[in-house]
Coordinates of C-alpha atoms in Angstrom, one line a residue:
X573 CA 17.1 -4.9 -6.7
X574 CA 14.0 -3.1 -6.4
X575 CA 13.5 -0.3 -4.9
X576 CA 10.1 1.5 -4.1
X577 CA 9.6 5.6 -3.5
X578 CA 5.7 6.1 -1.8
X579 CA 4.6 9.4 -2.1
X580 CA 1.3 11.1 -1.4
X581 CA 1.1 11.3 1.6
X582 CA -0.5 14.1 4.0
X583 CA -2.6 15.8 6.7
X584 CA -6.5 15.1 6.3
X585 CA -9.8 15.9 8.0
X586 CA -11.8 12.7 9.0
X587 CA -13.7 12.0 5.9
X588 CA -11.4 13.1 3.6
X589 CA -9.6 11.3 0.4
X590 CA -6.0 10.8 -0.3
X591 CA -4.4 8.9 -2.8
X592 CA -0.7 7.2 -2.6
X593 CA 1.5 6.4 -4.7
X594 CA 4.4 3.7 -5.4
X595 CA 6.7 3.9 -8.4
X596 CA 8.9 1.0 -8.7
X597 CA 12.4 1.1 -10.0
X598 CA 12.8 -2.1 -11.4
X599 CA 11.0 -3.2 -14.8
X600 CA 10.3 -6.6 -13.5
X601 CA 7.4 -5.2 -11.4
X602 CA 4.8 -6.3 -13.2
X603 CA 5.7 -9.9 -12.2
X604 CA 5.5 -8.6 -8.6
X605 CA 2.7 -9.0 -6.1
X606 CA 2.3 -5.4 -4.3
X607 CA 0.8 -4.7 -0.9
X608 CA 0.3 -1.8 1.0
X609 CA 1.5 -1.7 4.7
X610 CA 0.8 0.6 7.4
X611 CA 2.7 1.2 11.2
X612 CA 0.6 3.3 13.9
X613 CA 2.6 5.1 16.4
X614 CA 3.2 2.0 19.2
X615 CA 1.7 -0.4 17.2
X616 CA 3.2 -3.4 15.0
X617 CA 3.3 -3.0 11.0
X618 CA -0.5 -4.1 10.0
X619 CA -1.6 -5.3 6.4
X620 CA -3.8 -3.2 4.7
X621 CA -4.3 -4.5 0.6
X622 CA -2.9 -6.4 -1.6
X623 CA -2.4 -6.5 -5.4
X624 CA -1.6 -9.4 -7.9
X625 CA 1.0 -8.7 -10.5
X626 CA -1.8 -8.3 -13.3
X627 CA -4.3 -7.1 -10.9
X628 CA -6.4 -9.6 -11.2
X629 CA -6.7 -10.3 -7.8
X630 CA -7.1 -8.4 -4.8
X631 CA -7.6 -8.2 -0.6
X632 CA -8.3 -5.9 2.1
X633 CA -7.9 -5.4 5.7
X634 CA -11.6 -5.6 6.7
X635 CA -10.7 -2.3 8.3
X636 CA -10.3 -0.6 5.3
X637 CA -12.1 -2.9 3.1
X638 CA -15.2 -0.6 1.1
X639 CA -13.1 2.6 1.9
X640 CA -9.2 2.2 0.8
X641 CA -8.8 0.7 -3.5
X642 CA -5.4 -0.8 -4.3
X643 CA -4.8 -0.7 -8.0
X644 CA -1.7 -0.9 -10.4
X645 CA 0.0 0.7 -13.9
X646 CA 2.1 -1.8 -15.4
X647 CA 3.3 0.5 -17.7
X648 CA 3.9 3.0 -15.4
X649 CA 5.4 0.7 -12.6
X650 CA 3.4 2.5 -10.0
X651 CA 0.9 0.6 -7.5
X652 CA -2.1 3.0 -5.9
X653 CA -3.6 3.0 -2.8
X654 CA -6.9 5.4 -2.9
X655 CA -8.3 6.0 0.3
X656 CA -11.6 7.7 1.4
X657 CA -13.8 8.2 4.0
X658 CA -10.6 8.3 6.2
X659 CA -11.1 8.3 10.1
X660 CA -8.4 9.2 12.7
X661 CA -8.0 5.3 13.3
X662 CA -6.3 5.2 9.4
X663 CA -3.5 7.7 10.9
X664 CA 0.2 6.0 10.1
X665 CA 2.9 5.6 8.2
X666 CA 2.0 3.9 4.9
X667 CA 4.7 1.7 3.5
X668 CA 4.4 -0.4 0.1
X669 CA 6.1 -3.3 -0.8
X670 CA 6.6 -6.0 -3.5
X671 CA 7.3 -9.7 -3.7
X672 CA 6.6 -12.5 -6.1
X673 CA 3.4 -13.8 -4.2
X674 CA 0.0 -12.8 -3.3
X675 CA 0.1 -12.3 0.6
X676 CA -1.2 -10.7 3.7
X677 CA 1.8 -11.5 6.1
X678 CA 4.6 -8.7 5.8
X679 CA 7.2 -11.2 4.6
X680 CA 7.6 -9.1 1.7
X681 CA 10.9 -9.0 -0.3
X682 CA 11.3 -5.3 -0.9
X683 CA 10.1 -2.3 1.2
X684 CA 9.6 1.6 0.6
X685 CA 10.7 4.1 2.8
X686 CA 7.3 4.7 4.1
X687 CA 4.5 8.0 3.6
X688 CA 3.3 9.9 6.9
X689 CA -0.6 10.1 6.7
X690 CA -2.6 12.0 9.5
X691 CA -6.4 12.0 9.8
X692 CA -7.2 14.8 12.0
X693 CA -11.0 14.5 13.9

């Protein structure tokens, strides 16, 4: 069983940088894709970036594409999700998750418990 703990989360002027994180349990992440997930107050759960297992590969929301960077540690089992230039629009809760394929749909095996992040204007 995996289970994921995000964490970085926070309040942020519009144009401001935040960086979250996702440590992984299990030592078999690093044969797990890892995406990052995000749920606005009233709206459906909405893809946001992806992550291959070596990192090889990745993809973007083209609402967040040139702004948000999904990376990964291996070592440290911990996927990253560095954000800038945020706008009030990015304001949600930020969930990661983890499954053995490359995807945008949110058919994801494993789930966090989901970061708050607010943009302020």
């Amino acid at each position: 069983q995996v289970q994921l703990v995000e964490s970085g989360g926070g309040l942020v002027q519009a144009g401001g940088s935040l960086r979250l994180s996702c440590a992984a349990s299990d030592g078999i992440f690093s044969r797990y894709a890892m995406g990052w997930f995000r749920q606005a107050p009233g709206k459906e759960r909405e893809f946001v970036a992806t992550i291959s297992w070596a990192g090889g590969a990745t993809y973007y929301a083209d609402s967040v594409k040139g702004r948000f960077t999904i990376s990964r540690d291996n070592v440290k089992n911990t996927v990253y999700l560095q954000m800038n230039s945020l706008k009030p629009e990015d304001t949600a809760v930020y969930y990661c998750a983890a499954d053995p394929l490359v995807k945008i749909t949110s058919d994801y095996d494993y789930w966090g418990q989901g970061t708050q992040v607010t943009v302020s204007s």
